[in-house]
PDB file of C-alpha atoms in Angstrom:
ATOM      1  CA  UNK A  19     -61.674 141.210  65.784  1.00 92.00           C
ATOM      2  CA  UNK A  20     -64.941 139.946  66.725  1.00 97.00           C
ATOM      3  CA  UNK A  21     -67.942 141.102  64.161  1.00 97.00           C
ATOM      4  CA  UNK A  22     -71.717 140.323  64.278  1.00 98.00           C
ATOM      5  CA  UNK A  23     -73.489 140.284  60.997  1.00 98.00           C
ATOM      6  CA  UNK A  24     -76.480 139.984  59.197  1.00 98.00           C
ATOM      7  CA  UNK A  25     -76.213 136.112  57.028  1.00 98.00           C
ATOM      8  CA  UNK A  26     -77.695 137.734  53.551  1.00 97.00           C
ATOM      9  CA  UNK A  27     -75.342 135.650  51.125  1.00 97.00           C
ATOM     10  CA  UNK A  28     -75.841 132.000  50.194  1.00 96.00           C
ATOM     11  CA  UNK A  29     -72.209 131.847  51.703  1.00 97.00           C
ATOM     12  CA  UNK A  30     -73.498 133.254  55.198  1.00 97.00           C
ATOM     13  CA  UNK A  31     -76.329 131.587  55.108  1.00 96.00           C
ATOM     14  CA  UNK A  32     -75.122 128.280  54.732  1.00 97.00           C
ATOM     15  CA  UNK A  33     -72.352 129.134  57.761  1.00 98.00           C
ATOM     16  CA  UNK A  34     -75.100 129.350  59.921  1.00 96.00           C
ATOM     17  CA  UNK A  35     -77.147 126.173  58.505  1.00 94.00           C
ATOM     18  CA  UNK A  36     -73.598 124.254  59.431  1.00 96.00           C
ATOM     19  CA  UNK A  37     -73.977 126.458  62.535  1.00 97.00           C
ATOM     20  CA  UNK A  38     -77.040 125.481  63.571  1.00 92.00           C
ATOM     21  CA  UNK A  39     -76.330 121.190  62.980  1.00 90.00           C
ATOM     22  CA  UNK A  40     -72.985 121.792  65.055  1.00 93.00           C
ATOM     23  CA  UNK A  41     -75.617 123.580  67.981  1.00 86.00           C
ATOM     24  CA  UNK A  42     -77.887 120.355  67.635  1.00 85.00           C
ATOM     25  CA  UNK A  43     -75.027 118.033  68.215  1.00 86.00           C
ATOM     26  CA  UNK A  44     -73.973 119.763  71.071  1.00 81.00           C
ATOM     27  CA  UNK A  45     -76.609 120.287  72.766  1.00 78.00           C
ATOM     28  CA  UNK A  46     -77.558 116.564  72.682  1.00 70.00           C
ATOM     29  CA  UNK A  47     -80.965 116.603  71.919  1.00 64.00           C
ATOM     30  CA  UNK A  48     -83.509 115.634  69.407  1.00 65.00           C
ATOM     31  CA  UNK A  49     -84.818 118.582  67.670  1.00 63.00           C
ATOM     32  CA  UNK A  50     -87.640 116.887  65.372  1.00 59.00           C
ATOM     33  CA  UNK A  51     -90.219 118.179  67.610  1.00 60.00           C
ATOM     34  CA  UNK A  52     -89.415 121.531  66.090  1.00 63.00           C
ATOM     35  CA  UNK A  53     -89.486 120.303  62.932  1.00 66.00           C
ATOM     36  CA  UNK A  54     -85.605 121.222  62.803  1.00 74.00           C
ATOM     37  CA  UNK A  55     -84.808 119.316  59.280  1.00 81.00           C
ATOM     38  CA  UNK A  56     -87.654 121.659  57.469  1.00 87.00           C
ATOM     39  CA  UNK A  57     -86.013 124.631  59.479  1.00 87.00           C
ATOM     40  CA  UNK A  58     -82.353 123.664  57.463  1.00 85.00           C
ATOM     41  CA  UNK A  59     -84.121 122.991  54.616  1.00 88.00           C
ATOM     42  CA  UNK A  60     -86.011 126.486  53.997  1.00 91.00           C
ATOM     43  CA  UNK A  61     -83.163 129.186  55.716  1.00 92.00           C
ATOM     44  CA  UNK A  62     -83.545 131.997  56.418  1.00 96.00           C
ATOM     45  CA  UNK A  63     -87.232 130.907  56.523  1.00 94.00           C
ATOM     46  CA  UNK A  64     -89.237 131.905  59.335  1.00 94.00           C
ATOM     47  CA  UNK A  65     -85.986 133.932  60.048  1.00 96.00           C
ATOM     48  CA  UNK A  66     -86.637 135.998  57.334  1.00 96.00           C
ATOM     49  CA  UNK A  67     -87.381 139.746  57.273  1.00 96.00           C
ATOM     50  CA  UNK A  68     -89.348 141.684  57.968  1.00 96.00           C
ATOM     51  CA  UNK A  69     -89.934 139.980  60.651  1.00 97.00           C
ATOM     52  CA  UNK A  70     -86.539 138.021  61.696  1.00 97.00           C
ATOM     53  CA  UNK A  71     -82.944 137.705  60.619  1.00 97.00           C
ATOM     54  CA  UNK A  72     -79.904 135.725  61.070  1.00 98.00           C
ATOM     55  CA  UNK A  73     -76.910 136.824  62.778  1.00 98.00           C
ATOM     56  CA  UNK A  74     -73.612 135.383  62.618  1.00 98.00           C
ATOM     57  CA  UNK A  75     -70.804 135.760  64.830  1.00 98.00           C
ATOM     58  CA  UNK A  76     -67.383 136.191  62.365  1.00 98.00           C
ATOM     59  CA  UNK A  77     -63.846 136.333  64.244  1.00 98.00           C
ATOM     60  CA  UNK A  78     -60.877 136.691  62.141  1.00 97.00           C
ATOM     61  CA  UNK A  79     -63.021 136.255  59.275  1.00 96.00           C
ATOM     62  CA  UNK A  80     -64.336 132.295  60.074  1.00 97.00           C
ATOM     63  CA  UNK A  81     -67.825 131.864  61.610  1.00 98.00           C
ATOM     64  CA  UNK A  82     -68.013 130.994  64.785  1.00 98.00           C
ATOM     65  CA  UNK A  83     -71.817 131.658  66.211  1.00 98.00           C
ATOM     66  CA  UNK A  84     -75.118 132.827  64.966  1.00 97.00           C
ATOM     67  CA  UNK A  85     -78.423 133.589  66.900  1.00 98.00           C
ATOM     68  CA  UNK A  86     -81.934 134.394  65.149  1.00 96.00           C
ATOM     69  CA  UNK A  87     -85.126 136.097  66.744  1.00 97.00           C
ATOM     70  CA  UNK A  88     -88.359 134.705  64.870  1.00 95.00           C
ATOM     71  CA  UNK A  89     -92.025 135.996  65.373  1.00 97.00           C
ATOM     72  CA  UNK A  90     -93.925 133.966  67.908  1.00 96.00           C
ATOM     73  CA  UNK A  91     -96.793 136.749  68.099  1.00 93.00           C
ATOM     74  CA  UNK A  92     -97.581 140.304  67.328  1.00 91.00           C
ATOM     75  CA  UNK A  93     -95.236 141.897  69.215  1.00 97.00           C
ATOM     76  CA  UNK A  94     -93.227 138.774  70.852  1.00 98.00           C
ATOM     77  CA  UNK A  95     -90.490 137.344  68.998  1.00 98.00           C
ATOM     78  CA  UNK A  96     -88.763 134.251  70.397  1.00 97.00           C
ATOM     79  CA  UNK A  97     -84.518 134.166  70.662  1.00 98.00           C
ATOM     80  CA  UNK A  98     -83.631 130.945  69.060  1.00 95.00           C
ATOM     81  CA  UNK A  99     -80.294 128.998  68.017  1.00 92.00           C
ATOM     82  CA  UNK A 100     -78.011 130.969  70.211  1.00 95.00           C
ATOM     83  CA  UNK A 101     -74.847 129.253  69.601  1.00 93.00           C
ATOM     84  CA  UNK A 102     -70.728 130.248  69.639  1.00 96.00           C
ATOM     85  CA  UNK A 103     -68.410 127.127  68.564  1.00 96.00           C
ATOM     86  CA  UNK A 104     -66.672 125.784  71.793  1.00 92.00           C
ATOM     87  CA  UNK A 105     -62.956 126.581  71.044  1.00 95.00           C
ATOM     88  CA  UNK A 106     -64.314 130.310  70.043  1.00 96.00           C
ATOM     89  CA  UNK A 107     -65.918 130.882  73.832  1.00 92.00           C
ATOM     90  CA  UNK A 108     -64.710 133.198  76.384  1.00 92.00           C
ATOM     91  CA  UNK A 109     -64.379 136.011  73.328  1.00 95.00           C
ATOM     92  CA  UNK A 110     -67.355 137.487  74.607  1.00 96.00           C
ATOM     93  CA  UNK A 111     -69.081 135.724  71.054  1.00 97.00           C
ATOM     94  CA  UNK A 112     -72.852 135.361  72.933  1.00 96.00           C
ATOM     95  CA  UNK A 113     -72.924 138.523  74.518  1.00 97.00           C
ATOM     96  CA  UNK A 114     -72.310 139.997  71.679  1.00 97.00           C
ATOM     97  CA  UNK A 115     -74.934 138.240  69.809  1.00 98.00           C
ATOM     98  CA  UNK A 116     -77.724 138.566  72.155  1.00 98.00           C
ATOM     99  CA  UNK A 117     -77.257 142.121  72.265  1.00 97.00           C
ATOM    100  CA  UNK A 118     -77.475 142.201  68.719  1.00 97.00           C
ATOM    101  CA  UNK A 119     -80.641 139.896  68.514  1.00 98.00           C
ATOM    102  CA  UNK A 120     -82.066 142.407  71.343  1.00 97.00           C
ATOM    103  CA  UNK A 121     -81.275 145.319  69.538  1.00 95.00           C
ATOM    104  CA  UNK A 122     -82.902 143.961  65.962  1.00 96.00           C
ATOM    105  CA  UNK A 123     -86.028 142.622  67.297  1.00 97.00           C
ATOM    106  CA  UNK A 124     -85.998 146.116  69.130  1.00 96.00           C
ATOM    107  CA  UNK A 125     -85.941 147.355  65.315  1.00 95.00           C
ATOM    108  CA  UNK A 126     -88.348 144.865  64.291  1.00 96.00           C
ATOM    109  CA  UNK A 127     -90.905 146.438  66.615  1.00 96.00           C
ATOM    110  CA  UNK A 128     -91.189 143.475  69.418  1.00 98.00           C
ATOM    111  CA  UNK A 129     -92.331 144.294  72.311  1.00 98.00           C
ATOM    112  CA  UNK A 130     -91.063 141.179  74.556  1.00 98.00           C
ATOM    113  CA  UNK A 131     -88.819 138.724  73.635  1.00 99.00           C
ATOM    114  CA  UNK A 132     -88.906 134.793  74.812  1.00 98.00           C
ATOM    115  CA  UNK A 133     -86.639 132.333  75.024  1.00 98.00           C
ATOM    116  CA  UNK A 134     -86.410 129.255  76.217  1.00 94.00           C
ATOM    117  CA  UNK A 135     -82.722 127.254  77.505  1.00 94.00           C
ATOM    118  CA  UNK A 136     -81.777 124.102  79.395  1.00 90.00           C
ATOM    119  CA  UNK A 137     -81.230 124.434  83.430  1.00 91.00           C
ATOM    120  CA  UNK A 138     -77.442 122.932  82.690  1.00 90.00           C
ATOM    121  CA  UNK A 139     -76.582 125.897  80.321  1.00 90.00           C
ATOM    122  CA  UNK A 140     -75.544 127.951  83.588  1.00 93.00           C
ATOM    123  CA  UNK A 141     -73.656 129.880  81.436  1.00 92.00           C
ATOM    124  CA  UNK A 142     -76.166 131.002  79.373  1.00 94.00           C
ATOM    125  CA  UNK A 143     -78.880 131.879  82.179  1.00 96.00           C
ATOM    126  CA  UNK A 144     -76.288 133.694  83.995  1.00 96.00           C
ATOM    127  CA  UNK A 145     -75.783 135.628  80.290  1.00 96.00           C
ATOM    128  CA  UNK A 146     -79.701 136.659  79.953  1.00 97.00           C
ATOM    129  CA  UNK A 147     -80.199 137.149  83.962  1.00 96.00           C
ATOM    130  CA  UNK A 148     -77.400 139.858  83.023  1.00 95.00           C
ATOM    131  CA  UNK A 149     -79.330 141.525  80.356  1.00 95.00           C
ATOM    132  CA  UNK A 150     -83.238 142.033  81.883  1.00 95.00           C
ATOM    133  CA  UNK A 151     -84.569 138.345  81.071  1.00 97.00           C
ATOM    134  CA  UNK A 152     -86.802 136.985  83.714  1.00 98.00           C
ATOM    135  CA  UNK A 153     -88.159 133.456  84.052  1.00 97.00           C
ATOM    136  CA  UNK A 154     -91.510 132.827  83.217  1.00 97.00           C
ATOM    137  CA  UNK A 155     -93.791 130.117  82.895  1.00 94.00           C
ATOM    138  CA  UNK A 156     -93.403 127.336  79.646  1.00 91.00           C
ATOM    139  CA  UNK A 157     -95.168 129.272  76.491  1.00 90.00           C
ATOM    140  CA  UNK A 158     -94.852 126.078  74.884  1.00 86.00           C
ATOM    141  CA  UNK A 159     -94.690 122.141  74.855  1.00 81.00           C
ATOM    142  CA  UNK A 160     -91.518 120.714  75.277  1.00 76.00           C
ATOM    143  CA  UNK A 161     -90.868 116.923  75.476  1.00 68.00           C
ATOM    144  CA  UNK A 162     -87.576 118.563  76.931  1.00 73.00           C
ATOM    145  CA  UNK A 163     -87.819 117.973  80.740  1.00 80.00           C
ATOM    146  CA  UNK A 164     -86.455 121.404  83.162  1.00 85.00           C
ATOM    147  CA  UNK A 165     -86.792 123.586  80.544  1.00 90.00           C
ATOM    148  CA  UNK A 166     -86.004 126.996  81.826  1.00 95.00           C
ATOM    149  CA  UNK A 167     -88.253 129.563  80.110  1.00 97.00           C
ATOM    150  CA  UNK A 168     -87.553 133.439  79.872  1.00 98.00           C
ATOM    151  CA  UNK A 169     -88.384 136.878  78.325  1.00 98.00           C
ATOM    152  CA  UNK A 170     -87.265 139.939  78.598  1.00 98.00           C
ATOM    153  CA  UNK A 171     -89.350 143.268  78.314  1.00 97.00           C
ATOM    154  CA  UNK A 172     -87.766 145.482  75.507  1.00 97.00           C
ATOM    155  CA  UNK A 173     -89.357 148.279  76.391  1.00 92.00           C
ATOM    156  CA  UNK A 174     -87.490 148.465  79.363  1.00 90.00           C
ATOM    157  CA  UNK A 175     -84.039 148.629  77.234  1.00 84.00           C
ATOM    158  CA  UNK A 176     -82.914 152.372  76.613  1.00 75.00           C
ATOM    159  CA  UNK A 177     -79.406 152.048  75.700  1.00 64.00           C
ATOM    160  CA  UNK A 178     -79.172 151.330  71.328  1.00 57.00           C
ATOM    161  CA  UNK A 179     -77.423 148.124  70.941  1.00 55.00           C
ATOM    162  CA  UNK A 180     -76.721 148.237  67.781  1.00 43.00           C
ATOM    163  CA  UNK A 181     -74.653 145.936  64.938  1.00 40.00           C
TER     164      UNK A 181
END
């Protein structure tokens, strides 16, 4: 059974650090710009409450994706890391988890939530088209060319996702 949970535990917490080095090497690109080693380094971080968490994806008790909202303003918080191992896909995994990231920053009292994806992660657009996000113009500097940026209005979301 599939289970989304909050990483609180050394043990969970360093699931989603290998997590998050598995997501870098798949999605192919260099992540220094974000200063990704100093983001291992210090988990949870800038993912830490009260104004993030990180959520891990646990299917017959093994991790097998994570996904982490962190504050980019007041009342925007930016969807980040969004990852479900390959040979774990098709479970429904990142649906899961961005409803749960959704429903958390809803907790955490954001207003909008931003995110930002590659135009080859079809997948993934076709995910967040599904659940309210719209594109929008770059927030930020990316030496990442096509960059498809997105947010999605949670005030607009009445149903409670909840984990």
């Amino acid at each position: 059974m599939l289970q989304i949970v909050h990483a609180r535990t050394m043990q969970e917490i360093e699931n989603v650090r290998k997590l998050f080095l598995e997501y870098q090497r798949w999605l192919g690109h260099d992540l220094t710009f974000q200063h990704f080693d100093t983001e291992l380094a210090e988990l949870p971080g800038k993912y830490a409450p009260p104004t993030g968490c990180l959520l891990l994806a646990v299917y017959e008790n093994k991790p097998i994706g994570c996904v982490a909202p962190r504050k980019l303003k007041e009342s925007i918080c930016e969807m980040k890391r969004l990852f479900v191992r390959t040979e774990h896909r098709n479970l429904g995994a990142g649906r899961a988890l961005v409803e749960a990231i959704i429903s958390e920053a809803k907790k955490l009292g954001y207003a909008k939530m931003r995110l930002d994806t590659l135009p080859s992660m079809q997948r993934a657009i076709t995910l967040y088209k599904s659940l309210g996000f719209k594109e929008i113009e770059s927030y930020y500097d990316t030496p990442i060319e096509g960059t498809v940026f997105m947010e999605l209005d949670l005030k607009q979301i009445t149903n409670d996702l909840t984990i």
